[in-house]
C-alpha cells in the first residue's frame, strides 16, 4: 500500500502539519514533510521542511501583508500545498483535538 498519512494541529493562530509516507511495509512510516503556517504581524509565515530537515518552503509573508480572518483559511492553505507537493494519495487524515479542564484527563473516543 502506498500513500501518505497527513496530520494537522490547528491552534488559534497556527496550523502545524506533517505528512508520513507509507511504504510497502505498512508498519513503517517515514516523515515526508512537516510544516507551520502562522499569523505574524507582517502577514502569514509558511515554513516546511522535509524528513531530513531540509527547508522546502520558507515564505515570510505567504499571503502578502493581509491577515487571514480565521484558522480555516490557514488549514485550506496548508491542504492546497500538501496536494501539490507530491502525487502520493492521502489515505488517512488526522487532527489533534485538545480539551482542557477537569472533564478530560485521558484520551477519549470522539463520536
XYZ file of N, CA and C in Angstrom:
333
model
N 0.847 -1.178 0.000
C 0.000 0.000 0.000
C 0.889 1.236 0.000
N 0.700 2.101 -0.952
C 1.412 3.365 -0.969
C 0.430 4.488 -0.707
N 0.919 5.573 -0.191
C 0.095 6.732 0.118
C 0.749 7.515 1.222
N 0.009 8.471 1.735
C 0.530 9.253 2.839
C -0.560 9.492 3.876
N -0.121 9.594 5.108
C -0.995 9.951 6.210
C -0.668 11.393 6.565
N -1.673 12.233 6.614
C -1.485 13.646 6.924
C -2.104 13.926 8.285
N -1.358 14.613 9.132
C -1.861 15.012 10.443
C -1.757 16.529 10.561
N -2.727 17.104 11.256
C -2.817 18.549 11.406
C -3.057 18.875 12.869
N -2.500 19.976 13.313
C -2.763 20.501 14.643
C -3.044 21.990 14.471
N -4.319 22.343 14.454
C -4.717 23.737 14.272
C -4.938 24.381 15.629
N -4.239 25.477 15.847
C -4.411 26.244 17.076
C -5.161 27.530 16.783
N -5.062 28.487 17.677
C -5.793 29.735 17.494
C -5.174 30.622 16.421
N -3.865 30.526 16.198
C -3.207 31.366 15.188
C -2.184 30.604 14.362
N -2.085 29.277 14.548
C -1.122 28.482 13.801
C -1.756 27.184 13.314
N -1.187 26.661 12.245
C -1.528 25.330 11.766
C -0.218 24.588 11.578
N -0.029 23.518 12.335
C 1.125 22.643 12.159
C 0.636 21.411 11.417
N 1.449 20.906 10.511
C 1.024 19.753 9.725
C 2.219 18.907 9.354
N 1.949 17.626 9.062
C 3.012 16.707 8.670
C 2.425 15.636 7.772
N 3.280 15.106 6.898
C 2.890 14.010 6.025
C 3.843 12.848 6.214
N 3.294 11.665 6.429
C 4.079 10.456 6.635
C 3.839 9.513 5.470
N 4.911 9.098 4.824
C 4.833 8.207 3.659
C 4.666 6.761 4.119
N 3.757 6.052 3.468
C 3.535 4.631 3.736
C 4.296 3.845 2.673
N 5.135 2.926 3.106
C 5.897 2.111 2.159
C 5.180 0.780 1.940
N 5.862 -0.145 1.304
C 5.273 -1.466 1.103
C 5.067 -2.192 2.427
N 5.785 -1.778 3.467
C 5.587 -2.310 4.812
C 4.710 -1.324 5.575
N 3.415 -1.597 5.728
C 2.503 -0.633 6.336
C 2.781 -0.344 7.813
N 3.685 -1.122 8.433
C 4.032 -0.830 9.829
C 5.147 0.196 9.923
N 5.690 0.617 8.782
C 6.781 1.595 8.768
C 6.312 2.883 8.092
N 6.377 3.972 8.818
C 6.051 5.284 8.266
C 7.313 6.132 8.229
N 7.467 6.906 7.175
C 8.619 7.788 7.056
C 8.119 9.221 6.906
N 8.682 10.124 7.719
C 8.290 11.527 7.635
C 8.663 12.076 6.268
N 7.671 12.573 5.537
C 7.910 13.177 4.230
C 8.113 14.679 4.334
N 7.322 15.311 5.209
C 7.426 16.755 5.414
C 6.719 17.132 6.705
N 7.064 18.292 7.219
C 6.334 18.886 8.341
C 6.390 20.387 8.156
N 5.339 21.057 8.565
C 5.288 22.482 8.314
C 4.472 23.250 9.325
N 4.520 24.566 9.134
C 3.856 25.501 10.027
C 3.352 26.683 9.219
N 2.113 27.017 9.420
C 1.533 28.265 8.921
C 1.124 29.055 10.145
N 1.551 30.317 10.221
C 1.186 31.097 11.393
C 0.908 32.544 11.039
N -0.001 33.128 11.797
C -0.285 34.552 11.675
C 0.879 35.291 12.313
N 1.447 36.236 11.572
C 2.539 37.062 12.083
C 2.192 38.517 11.790
N 2.819 39.461 12.482
C 2.492 40.872 12.235
C 2.684 41.293 10.776
N 3.653 40.685 10.096
C 3.924 41.064 8.710
C 3.100 40.281 7.698
N 2.267 39.369 8.157
C 1.454 38.551 7.255
C 1.445 37.111 7.726
N 1.456 36.190 6.797
C 1.409 34.770 7.115
C 2.777 34.155 6.854
N 3.310 33.446 7.838
C 4.567 32.713 7.653
C 4.222 31.280 7.287
N 4.886 30.770 6.236
C 4.660 29.414 5.741
C 6.026 28.742 5.681
N 6.263 27.799 6.578
C 7.574 27.146 6.681
C 7.377 25.635 6.608
N 8.122 24.959 5.702
C 8.022 23.500 5.545
C 9.417 22.927 5.382
N 9.671 21.807 6.063
C 10.918 21.071 5.892
C 10.581 19.633 5.515
N 11.555 18.949 4.885
C 11.344 17.542 4.542
C 11.761 16.658 5.708
N 11.719 15.358 5.498
C 12.037 14.404 6.552
C 13.468 14.455 7.034
N 14.339 15.097 6.258
C 15.745 15.253 6.656
C 16.021 16.658 7.167
N 14.955 17.411 7.432
C 15.016 18.769 7.979
C 15.566 19.807 7.005
N 15.532 19.508 5.703
C 15.929 20.486 4.688
C 14.718 21.360 4.370
N 14.945 22.659 4.262
C 13.854 23.594 4.017
C 13.304 23.396 2.604
N 12.003 23.201 2.518
C 11.299 23.077 1.244
C 10.678 24.419 0.876
N 10.120 25.080 1.878
C 9.464 26.369 1.660
C 9.624 27.211 2.909
N 9.913 28.484 2.718
C 10.013 29.411 3.844
C 9.623 30.794 3.348
N 8.349 31.076 3.420
C 7.821 32.366 3.000
C 7.500 33.182 4.234
N 8.112 34.350 4.335
C 7.847 35.215 5.486
C 6.459 35.828 5.418
N 5.919 35.963 4.241
C 4.591 36.538 4.090
C 3.903 35.884 2.895
N 3.421 34.677 3.093
C 2.878 33.872 2.002
C 1.641 34.488 1.364
N 0.937 35.327 2.091
C -0.283 35.918 1.538
C -0.161 37.431 1.441
N 1.042 37.933 1.344
C 1.207 39.383 1.307
C 1.081 39.937 2.709
N 0.634 41.161 2.821
C 0.560 41.788 4.141
C -0.791 41.589 4.818
N -1.716 40.921 4.147
C -3.041 40.772 4.748
C -3.052 39.670 5.802
N -3.938 39.798 6.728
C -4.147 38.788 7.752
C -5.361 37.957 7.367
N -5.294 36.664 7.554
C -6.449 35.814 7.318
C -7.373 35.939 8.523
N -8.650 35.874 8.277
C -9.603 36.147 9.340
C -9.896 34.949 10.231
N -9.615 33.735 9.771
C -9.908 32.578 10.605
C -8.936 31.444 10.335
N -8.914 30.507 11.248
C -7.976 29.395 11.168
C -8.295 28.480 9.995
N -9.559 28.417 9.567
C -9.906 27.552 8.439
C -9.193 27.995 7.162
N -8.923 29.284 7.021
C -8.169 29.769 5.858
C -6.738 29.251 5.879
N -6.141 29.177 7.066
C -4.790 28.617 7.179
C -4.796 27.128 6.862
N -5.808 26.413 7.351
C -5.910 24.979 7.066
C -6.068 24.754 5.564
N -6.926 25.532 4.924
C -7.106 25.417 3.469
C -5.800 25.636 2.733
N -5.032 26.631 3.154
C -3.759 26.924 2.502
C -2.780 25.759 2.676
N -2.742 25.175 3.861
C -1.864 24.025 4.108
C -2.279 22.841 3.247
N -3.573 22.554 3.171
C -4.050 21.423 2.384
C -3.782 21.608 0.898
N -3.927 22.809 0.402
C -3.619 23.070 -1.003
C -2.141 22.795 -1.284
N -1.268 23.200 -0.372
C 0.165 22.954 -0.559
C 0.440 21.448 -0.537
N -0.155 20.732 0.415
C 0.068 19.290 0.536
C -0.342 18.578 -0.752
N -1.462 18.962 -1.326
C -1.950 18.319 -2.550
C -1.010 18.549 -3.729
N -0.309 19.667 -3.758
C 0.597 19.953 -4.877
C 2.027 19.504 -4.606
N 2.352 19.171 -3.365
C 3.727 18.806 -3.019
C 4.148 17.496 -3.669
N 3.291 16.499 -3.629
C 3.598 15.229 -4.291
C 2.302 14.581 -4.753
N 2.434 13.552 -5.549
C 1.239 12.902 -6.088
C 0.849 11.655 -5.302
N 1.450 11.472 -4.144
C 1.117 10.347 -3.285
C -0.257 10.602 -2.665
N -1.229 9.719 -2.872
C -2.576 9.998 -2.368
C -2.643 10.012 -0.842
N -3.495 10.876 -0.326
C -3.747 10.910 1.112
C -4.720 9.774 1.422
N -4.260 8.814 2.242
C -5.100 7.663 2.578
C -5.695 7.778 3.978
N -5.154 8.678 4.783
C -5.707 8.922 6.120
C -5.360 10.350 6.517
N -6.262 10.948 7.279
C -6.093 12.328 7.716
C -6.498 12.400 9.173
N -5.662 13.023 9.982
C -5.974 13.142 11.398
C -5.779 14.559 11.888
N -6.515 14.912 12.924
C -6.394 16.224 13.546
C -6.298 16.032 15.041
N -5.349 16.715 15.644
C -5.191 16.649 17.091
C -6.276 17.510 17.728
N -6.969 16.926 18.673
C -8.002 17.656 19.396
C -7.595 17.701 20.864
N -7.598 18.884 21.441
C -7.205 19.053 22.840
C -8.353 19.713 23.594
N -8.714 19.111 24.699
C -9.720 19.696 25.580
C -9.066 19.969 26.921
N -9.315 21.090 27.463
C -8.780 21.402 28.789
C -9.836 21.174 29.848
N -9.507 21.550 31.014
C -10.470 21.472 32.106
C -10.409 20.162 32.852
N -11.283 20.060 33.823
C -11.312 18.887 34.702
C -12.027 17.689 34.088
N -12.815 17.919 33.034
C -13.625 16.856 32.461
C -12.854 15.832 31.668
N -11.658 16.164 31.187
C -10.886 15.249 30.348
C -9.458 15.159 30.866
N -9.111 14.012 31.411
C -7.751 13.813 31.906
C -7.028 12.709 31.170
N -7.714 12.090 30.180
C -7.139 10.997 29.403
C -7.780 11.028 28.018
N -7.190 10.307 27.048
C -7.807 10.254 25.720
C -9.230 9.702 25.789
N -10.091 10.251 24.929
C -11.473 9.770 24.837
C -11.833 9.568 23.377
N -12.770 8.676 23.124
C -13.259 8.416 21.786
C -14.226 9.522 21.382
N -14.005 10.101 20.211
C -14.921 11.114 19.691
C -16.044 10.424 18.946
N -17.245 10.907 19.109
C -18.379 10.323 18.387
C -19.197 11.409 17.725
